[in-house]
mmCIF file with all atom_site columns, C-alpha atoms in Angstrom:
data_model
loop_
_atom_site.group_PDB
_atom_site.id
_atom_site.type_symbol
_atom_site.label_atom_id
_atom_site.label_alt_id
_atom_site.label_comp_id
_atom_site.label_asym_id
_atom_site.label_entity_id
_atom_site.label_seq_id
_atom_site.pdbx_PDB_ins_code
_atom_site.Cartn_x
_atom_site.Cartn_y
_atom_site.Cartn_z
_atom_site.occupancy
_atom_site.B_iso_or_equiv
_atom_site.pdbx_formal_charge
_atom_site.auth_seq_id
_atom_site.auth_comp_id
_atom_site.auth_asym_id
_atom_site.auth_atom_id
_atom_site.pdbx_PDB_model_num
ATOM 1   C CA . MET A 1 1   ? 204.819 -66.117 224.531 1.00 54.00 ? 1   MET A CA 1
ATOM 2   C CA . LYS A 1 2   ? 204.458 -69.177 227.229 1.00 60.00 ? 2   LYS A CA 1
ATOM 3   C CA . PRO A 1 3   ? 206.673 -69.415 229.898 1.00 65.00 ? 3   PRO A CA 1
ATOM 4   C CA . ASP A 1 4   ? 207.801 -72.968 228.846 1.00 70.00 ? 4   ASP A CA 1
ATOM 5   C CA . ALA A 1 5   ? 207.879 -71.686 225.942 1.00 70.00 ? 5   ALA A CA 1
ATOM 6   C CA . ARG A 1 6   ? 209.895 -69.062 226.686 1.00 76.00 ? 6   ARG A CA 1
ATOM 7   C CA . ARG A 1 7   ? 212.105 -70.956 228.683 1.00 76.00 ? 7   ARG A CA 1
ATOM 8   C CA . ALA A 1 8   ? 212.315 -73.702 225.462 1.00 72.00 ? 8   ALA A CA 1
ATOM 9   C CA . ARG A 1 9   ? 213.861 -70.995 223.489 1.00 74.00 ? 9   ARG A CA 1
ATOM 10  C CA . LYS A 1 10  ? 216.124 -69.860 226.099 1.00 76.00 ? 10  LYS A CA 1
ATOM 11  C CA . LEU A 1 11  ? 217.678 -73.582 225.819 1.00 73.00 ? 11  LEU A CA 1
ATOM 12  C CA . LEU A 1 12  ? 217.245 -73.878 222.245 1.00 71.00 ? 12  LEU A CA 1
ATOM 13  C CA . HIS A 1 13  ? 219.116 -70.606 221.990 1.00 72.00 ? 13  HIS A CA 1
ATOM 14  C CA . ALA A 1 14  ? 221.989 -72.118 224.364 1.00 72.00 ? 14  ALA A CA 1
ATOM 15  C CA . HIS A 1 15  ? 223.081 -74.755 222.735 1.00 68.00 ? 15  HIS A CA 1
ATOM 16  C CA . VAL A 1 16  ? 223.045 -73.509 219.106 1.00 62.00 ? 16  VAL A CA 1
ATOM 17  C CA . LEU A 1 17  ? 225.673 -70.649 220.503 1.00 66.00 ? 17  LEU A CA 1
ATOM 18  C CA . GLU A 1 18  ? 226.813 -73.411 221.546 1.00 65.00 ? 18  GLU A CA 1
ATOM 19  C CA . THR A 1 19  ? 227.348 -75.532 218.002 1.00 65.00 ? 19  THR A CA 1
ATOM 20  C CA . GLY A 1 20  ? 228.307 -72.914 215.650 1.00 67.00 ? 20  GLY A CA 1
ATOM 21  C CA . ALA A 1 21  ? 227.384 -70.615 213.297 1.00 66.00 ? 21  ALA A CA 1
ATOM 22  C CA . THR A 1 22  ? 225.844 -73.000 211.029 1.00 75.00 ? 22  THR A CA 1
ATOM 23  C CA . ALA A 1 23  ? 223.553 -73.908 213.348 1.00 72.00 ? 23  ALA A CA 1
ATOM 24  C CA . ALA A 1 24  ? 223.059 -70.136 214.654 1.00 73.00 ? 24  ALA A CA 1
ATOM 25  C CA . ARG A 1 25  ? 221.917 -68.599 211.429 1.00 78.00 ? 25  ARG A CA 1
ATOM 26  C CA . TRP A 1 26  ? 219.545 -71.515 211.598 1.00 79.00 ? 26  TRP A CA 1
ATOM 27  C CA . LEU A 1 27  ? 218.184 -71.222 214.168 1.00 77.00 ? 27  LEU A CA 1
ATOM 28  C CA . GLU A 1 28  ? 217.669 -66.963 213.559 1.00 81.00 ? 28  GLU A CA 1
ATOM 29  C CA . ARG A 1 29  ? 215.529 -68.389 209.759 1.00 83.00 ? 29  ARG A CA 1
ATOM 30  C CA . GLN A 1 30  ? 213.883 -70.645 211.657 1.00 80.00 ? 30  GLN A CA 1
ATOM 31  C CA . LEU A 1 31  ? 212.118 -67.693 214.520 1.00 81.00 ? 31  LEU A CA 1
ATOM 32  C CA . ASN A 1 32  ? 211.928 -65.665 212.153 1.00 84.00 ? 32  ASN A CA 1
ATOM 33  C CA . ASP A 1 33  ? 208.969 -67.851 209.751 1.00 85.00 ? 33  ASP A CA 1
ATOM 34  C CA . PRO A 1 34  ? 205.655 -66.892 209.392 1.00 83.00 ? 34  PRO A CA 1
ATOM 35  C CA . TYR A 1 35  ? 205.222 -70.549 208.174 1.00 81.00 ? 35  TYR A CA 1
ATOM 36  C CA . VAL A 1 36  ? 206.519 -72.315 211.196 1.00 82.00 ? 36  VAL A CA 1
ATOM 37  C CA . ALA A 1 37  ? 205.333 -69.892 213.753 1.00 83.00 ? 37  ALA A CA 1
ATOM 38  C CA . ARG A 1 38  ? 201.717 -70.777 212.223 1.00 82.00 ? 38  ARG A CA 1
ATOM 39  C CA . ALA A 1 39  ? 202.415 -74.773 212.300 1.00 81.00 ? 39  ALA A CA 1
ATOM 40  C CA . ARG A 1 40  ? 203.390 -73.624 215.785 1.00 81.00 ? 40  ARG A CA 1
ATOM 41  C CA . ARG A 1 41  ? 200.375 -71.643 216.515 1.00 84.00 ? 41  ARG A CA 1
ATOM 42  C CA . GLU A 1 42  ? 198.331 -74.546 214.748 1.00 81.00 ? 42  GLU A CA 1
ATOM 43  C CA . GLY A 1 43  ? 199.775 -77.690 216.213 1.00 81.00 ? 43  GLY A CA 1
ATOM 44  C CA . PHE A 1 44  ? 201.695 -78.759 213.221 1.00 79.00 ? 44  PHE A CA 1
ATOM 45  C CA . ARG A 1 45  ? 204.881 -80.143 213.533 1.00 78.00 ? 45  ARG A CA 1
ATOM 46  C CA . SER A 1 46  ? 206.591 -78.741 210.706 1.00 78.00 ? 46  SER A CA 1
ATOM 47  C CA . ARG A 1 47  ? 205.686 -75.884 208.303 1.00 79.00 ? 47  ARG A CA 1
ATOM 48  C CA . SER A 1 48  ? 205.431 -78.044 205.089 1.00 81.00 ? 48  SER A CA 1
ATOM 49  C CA . ALA A 1 49  ? 201.807 -78.803 205.434 1.00 78.00 ? 49  ALA A CA 1
ATOM 50  C CA . PHE A 1 50  ? 201.596 -74.820 204.549 1.00 75.00 ? 50  PHE A CA 1
ATOM 51  C CA . LYS A 1 51  ? 203.800 -75.351 201.848 1.00 78.00 ? 51  LYS A CA 1
ATOM 52  C CA . LEU A 1 52  ? 202.787 -77.660 200.158 1.00 81.00 ? 52  LEU A CA 1
ATOM 53  C CA . ALA A 1 53  ? 199.292 -76.726 200.309 1.00 76.00 ? 53  ALA A CA 1
ATOM 54  C CA . GLU A 1 54  ? 200.224 -73.478 198.860 1.00 77.00 ? 54  GLU A CA 1
ATOM 55  C CA . ILE A 1 55  ? 202.153 -75.368 195.997 1.00 79.00 ? 55  ILE A CA 1
ATOM 56  C CA . ASP A 1 56  ? 199.000 -78.137 195.293 1.00 74.00 ? 56  ASP A CA 1
ATOM 57  C CA . LEU A 1 57  ? 197.501 -74.328 195.213 1.00 72.00 ? 57  LEU A CA 1
ATOM 58  C CA . GLU A 1 58  ? 199.010 -73.243 192.166 1.00 73.00 ? 58  GLU A CA 1
ATOM 59  C CA . LEU A 1 59  ? 198.621 -76.436 190.219 1.00 73.00 ? 59  LEU A CA 1
ATOM 60  C CA . ARG A 1 60  ? 195.266 -77.315 191.247 1.00 67.00 ? 60  ARG A CA 1
ATOM 61  C CA . GLY A 1 61  ? 194.348 -74.246 191.130 1.00 66.00 ? 61  GLY A CA 1
ATOM 62  C CA . GLU A 1 62  ? 190.938 -72.367 193.642 1.00 64.00 ? 62  GLU A CA 1
ATOM 63  C CA . GLY A 1 63  ? 188.117 -74.867 194.360 1.00 61.00 ? 63  GLY A CA 1
ATOM 64  C CA . GLU A 1 64  ? 184.294 -73.466 194.551 1.00 58.00 ? 64  GLU A CA 1
ATOM 65  C CA . MET A 1 65  ? 183.075 -70.915 197.394 1.00 55.00 ? 65  MET A CA 1
ATOM 66  C CA . LEU A 1 66  ? 180.260 -73.776 197.410 1.00 57.00 ? 66  LEU A CA 1
ATOM 67  C CA . GLY A 1 67  ? 179.596 -76.854 196.026 1.00 56.00 ? 67  GLY A CA 1
ATOM 68  C CA . THR A 1 68  ? 182.059 -79.406 195.254 1.00 55.00 ? 68  THR A CA 1
ATOM 69  C CA . ARG A 1 69  ? 184.499 -78.609 192.611 1.00 55.00 ? 69  ARG A CA 1
ATOM 70  C CA . GLN A 1 70  ? 188.070 -79.054 193.256 1.00 55.00 ? 70  GLN A CA 1
ATOM 71  C CA . SER A 1 71  ? 190.359 -77.420 190.959 1.00 53.00 ? 71  SER A CA 1
ATOM 72  C CA . GLY A 1 72  ? 189.730 -75.439 187.374 1.00 51.00 ? 72  GLY A CA 1
ATOM 73  C CA . LEU A 1 73  ? 189.075 -71.696 186.443 1.00 51.00 ? 73  LEU A CA 1
ATOM 74  C CA . ALA A 1 74  ? 187.257 -70.001 188.757 1.00 54.00 ? 74  ALA A CA 1
ATOM 75  C CA . GLN A 1 75  ? 184.077 -68.022 188.545 1.00 53.00 ? 75  GLN A CA 1
ATOM 76  C CA . PHE A 1 76  ? 184.739 -65.225 189.758 1.00 48.00 ? 76  PHE A CA 1
ATOM 77  C CA . LYS A 1 77  ? 188.507 -63.997 191.096 1.00 60.00 ? 77  LYS A CA 1
ATOM 78  C CA . VAL A 1 78  ? 187.825 -62.635 194.834 1.00 65.00 ? 78  VAL A CA 1
ATOM 79  C CA . ALA A 1 79  ? 191.246 -62.856 196.074 1.00 67.00 ? 79  ALA A CA 1
ATOM 80  C CA . ARG A 1 80  ? 194.914 -63.760 195.918 1.00 69.00 ? 80  ARG A CA 1
ATOM 81  C CA . LEU A 1 81  ? 195.988 -66.574 197.159 1.00 68.00 ? 81  LEU A CA 1
ATOM 82  C CA . PRO A 1 82  ? 198.216 -67.087 199.488 1.00 70.00 ? 82  PRO A CA 1
ATOM 83  C CA . GLU A 1 83  ? 198.455 -63.383 200.340 1.00 75.00 ? 83  GLU A CA 1
ATOM 84  C CA . ASP A 1 84  ? 195.179 -62.983 200.679 1.00 78.00 ? 84  ASP A CA 1
ATOM 85  C CA . ALA A 1 85  ? 195.056 -65.876 203.168 1.00 79.00 ? 85  ALA A CA 1
ATOM 86  C CA . GLU A 1 86  ? 194.255 -64.121 206.737 1.00 84.00 ? 86  GLU A CA 1
ATOM 87  C CA . LEU A 1 87  ? 191.714 -62.347 205.262 1.00 85.00 ? 87  LEU A CA 1
ATOM 88  C CA . LEU A 1 88  ? 189.607 -64.995 203.397 1.00 82.00 ? 88  LEU A CA 1
ATOM 89  C CA . GLU A 1 89  ? 190.107 -67.073 206.411 1.00 86.00 ? 89  GLU A CA 1
ATOM 90  C CA . ARG A 1 90  ? 188.350 -64.022 208.525 1.00 89.00 ? 90  ARG A CA 1
ATOM 91  C CA . ALA A 1 91  ? 185.537 -64.004 206.305 1.00 87.00 ? 91  ALA A CA 1
ATOM 92  C CA . ARG A 1 92  ? 184.998 -68.266 205.777 1.00 86.00 ? 92  ARG A CA 1
ATOM 93  C CA . MET A 1 93  ? 184.893 -67.857 210.241 1.00 91.00 ? 93  MET A CA 1
ATOM 94  C CA . ARG A 1 94  ? 182.286 -65.275 210.045 1.00 91.00 ? 94  ARG A CA 1
ATOM 95  C CA . ALA A 1 95  ? 180.622 -67.394 206.446 1.00 87.00 ? 95  ALA A CA 1
ATOM 96  C CA . ARG A 1 96  ? 179.883 -69.861 209.207 1.00 89.00 ? 96  ARG A CA 1
ATOM 97  C CA . THR A 1 97  ? 178.740 -67.777 212.203 1.00 92.00 ? 97  THR A CA 1
ATOM 98  C CA . LEU A 1 98  ? 176.509 -66.625 209.217 1.00 90.00 ? 98  LEU A CA 1
ATOM 99  C CA . LEU A 1 99  ? 175.132 -69.500 208.124 1.00 87.00 ? 99  LEU A CA 1
ATOM 100 C CA . ASP A 1 100 ? 174.836 -70.968 212.125 1.00 90.00 ? 100 ASP A CA 1
ATOM 101 C CA . GLU A 1 101 ? 172.239 -68.280 212.665 1.00 92.00 ? 101 GLU A CA 1
ATOM 102 C CA . ASP A 1 102 ? 170.408 -68.189 209.701 1.00 90.00 ? 102 ASP A CA 1
ATOM 103 C CA . PRO A 1 103 ? 171.433 -71.421 207.384 1.00 86.00 ? 103 PRO A CA 1
ATOM 104 C CA . ALA A 1 104 ? 168.738 -71.011 205.150 1.00 84.00 ? 104 ALA A CA 1
ATOM 105 C CA . LEU A 1 105 ? 169.317 -67.113 204.885 1.00 87.00 ? 105 LEU A CA 1
ATOM 106 C CA . ARG A 1 106 ? 166.119 -66.129 205.511 1.00 88.00 ? 106 ARG A CA 1
ATOM 107 C CA . ALA A 1 107 ? 166.280 -63.145 207.874 1.00 91.00 ? 107 ALA A CA 1
ATOM 108 C CA . PRO A 1 108 ? 165.878 -60.652 206.096 1.00 92.00 ? 108 PRO A CA 1
ATOM 109 C CA . GLU A 1 109 ? 168.618 -59.089 206.262 1.00 92.00 ? 109 GLU A CA 1
ATOM 110 C CA . HIS A 1 110 ? 170.019 -61.839 204.493 1.00 90.00 ? 110 HIS A CA 1
ATOM 111 C CA . ALA A 1 111 ? 167.911 -61.953 201.913 1.00 90.00 ? 111 ALA A CA 1
ATOM 112 C CA . LEU A 1 112 ? 170.071 -60.705 199.266 1.00 90.00 ? 112 LEU A CA 1
ATOM 113 C CA . ILE A 1 113 ? 172.989 -62.965 200.216 1.00 88.00 ? 113 ILE A CA 1
ATOM 114 C CA . GLU A 1 114 ? 170.318 -65.683 199.652 1.00 88.00 ? 114 GLU A CA 1
ATOM 115 C CA . ALA A 1 115 ? 169.531 -64.426 196.413 1.00 89.00 ? 115 ALA A CA 1
ATOM 116 C CA . ALA A 1 116 ? 172.451 -64.558 194.476 1.00 87.00 ? 116 ALA A CA 1
ATOM 117 C CA . VAL A 1 117 ? 173.630 -68.385 196.294 1.00 85.00 ? 117 VAL A CA 1
ATOM 118 C CA . HIS A 1 118 ? 170.307 -69.119 194.173 1.00 86.00 ? 118 HIS A CA 1
ATOM 119 C CA . ALA A 1 119 ? 171.612 -66.898 191.055 1.00 87.00 ? 119 ALA A CA 1
ATOM 120 C CA . ALA A 1 120 ? 175.195 -68.621 190.565 1.00 82.00 ? 120 ALA A CA 1
ATOM 121 C CA . TYR A 1 121 ? 174.434 -71.715 192.120 1.00 81.00 ? 121 TYR A CA 1
ATOM 122 C CA . GLY A 1 122 ? 170.702 -72.765 191.679 1.00 84.00 ? 122 GLY A CA 1
ATOM 123 C CA . ALA A 1 123 ? 167.983 -73.408 194.412 1.00 82.00 ? 123 ALA A CA 1
ATOM 124 C CA . ASP A 1 124 ? 169.503 -76.100 196.100 1.00 83.00 ? 124 ASP A CA 1
ATOM 125 C CA . ALA A 1 125 ? 172.616 -74.757 196.918 1.00 80.00 ? 125 ALA A CA 1
ATOM 126 C CA . LEU A 1 126 ? 171.812 -74.565 200.228 1.00 78.00 ? 126 LEU A CA 1
ATOM 127 C CA . GLU A 1 127 ? 171.386 -77.836 201.254 1.00 79.00 ? 127 GLU A CA 1
ATOM 128 C CA . PRO A 1 128 ? 173.984 -79.942 202.542 1.00 76.00 ? 128 PRO A CA 1
ATOM 129 C CA . ILE A 1 129 ? 176.001 -81.973 200.010 1.00 74.00 ? 129 ILE A CA 1
ATOM 130 C CA . PRO A 1 130 ? 175.826 -86.028 200.544 1.00 75.00 ? 130 PRO A CA 1
ATOM 131 C CA . ALA A 1 131 ? 178.204 -87.735 202.560 1.00 67.00 ? 131 ALA A CA 1
#
């Protein structure tokens, strides 16, 4: 934890101790809430962005892996959201690196991926989606 963050946490904790037990319980929940920690890491002002995204996912369902569809039944299930969010983020970053290095998936080691994408989504699936 950065020195400024440590100092701010100590000041907040001292203030809470002065204001009573209810505030202390609130602070304890805030400090242990994974959504609050993630919001802080990613620069959001509150945890609500993640909670709203979770509710939206429950209501509308997952979109396509490739393409523009926002909801409906998934063609195949590869993960449980939001439980696998961290794993999916790592996979997304790896896929982004792979596509940055070989956008058309022409490298021999990417032939199976290219074939699977073409079989599932058609020959133009790797073309950019027009704005």
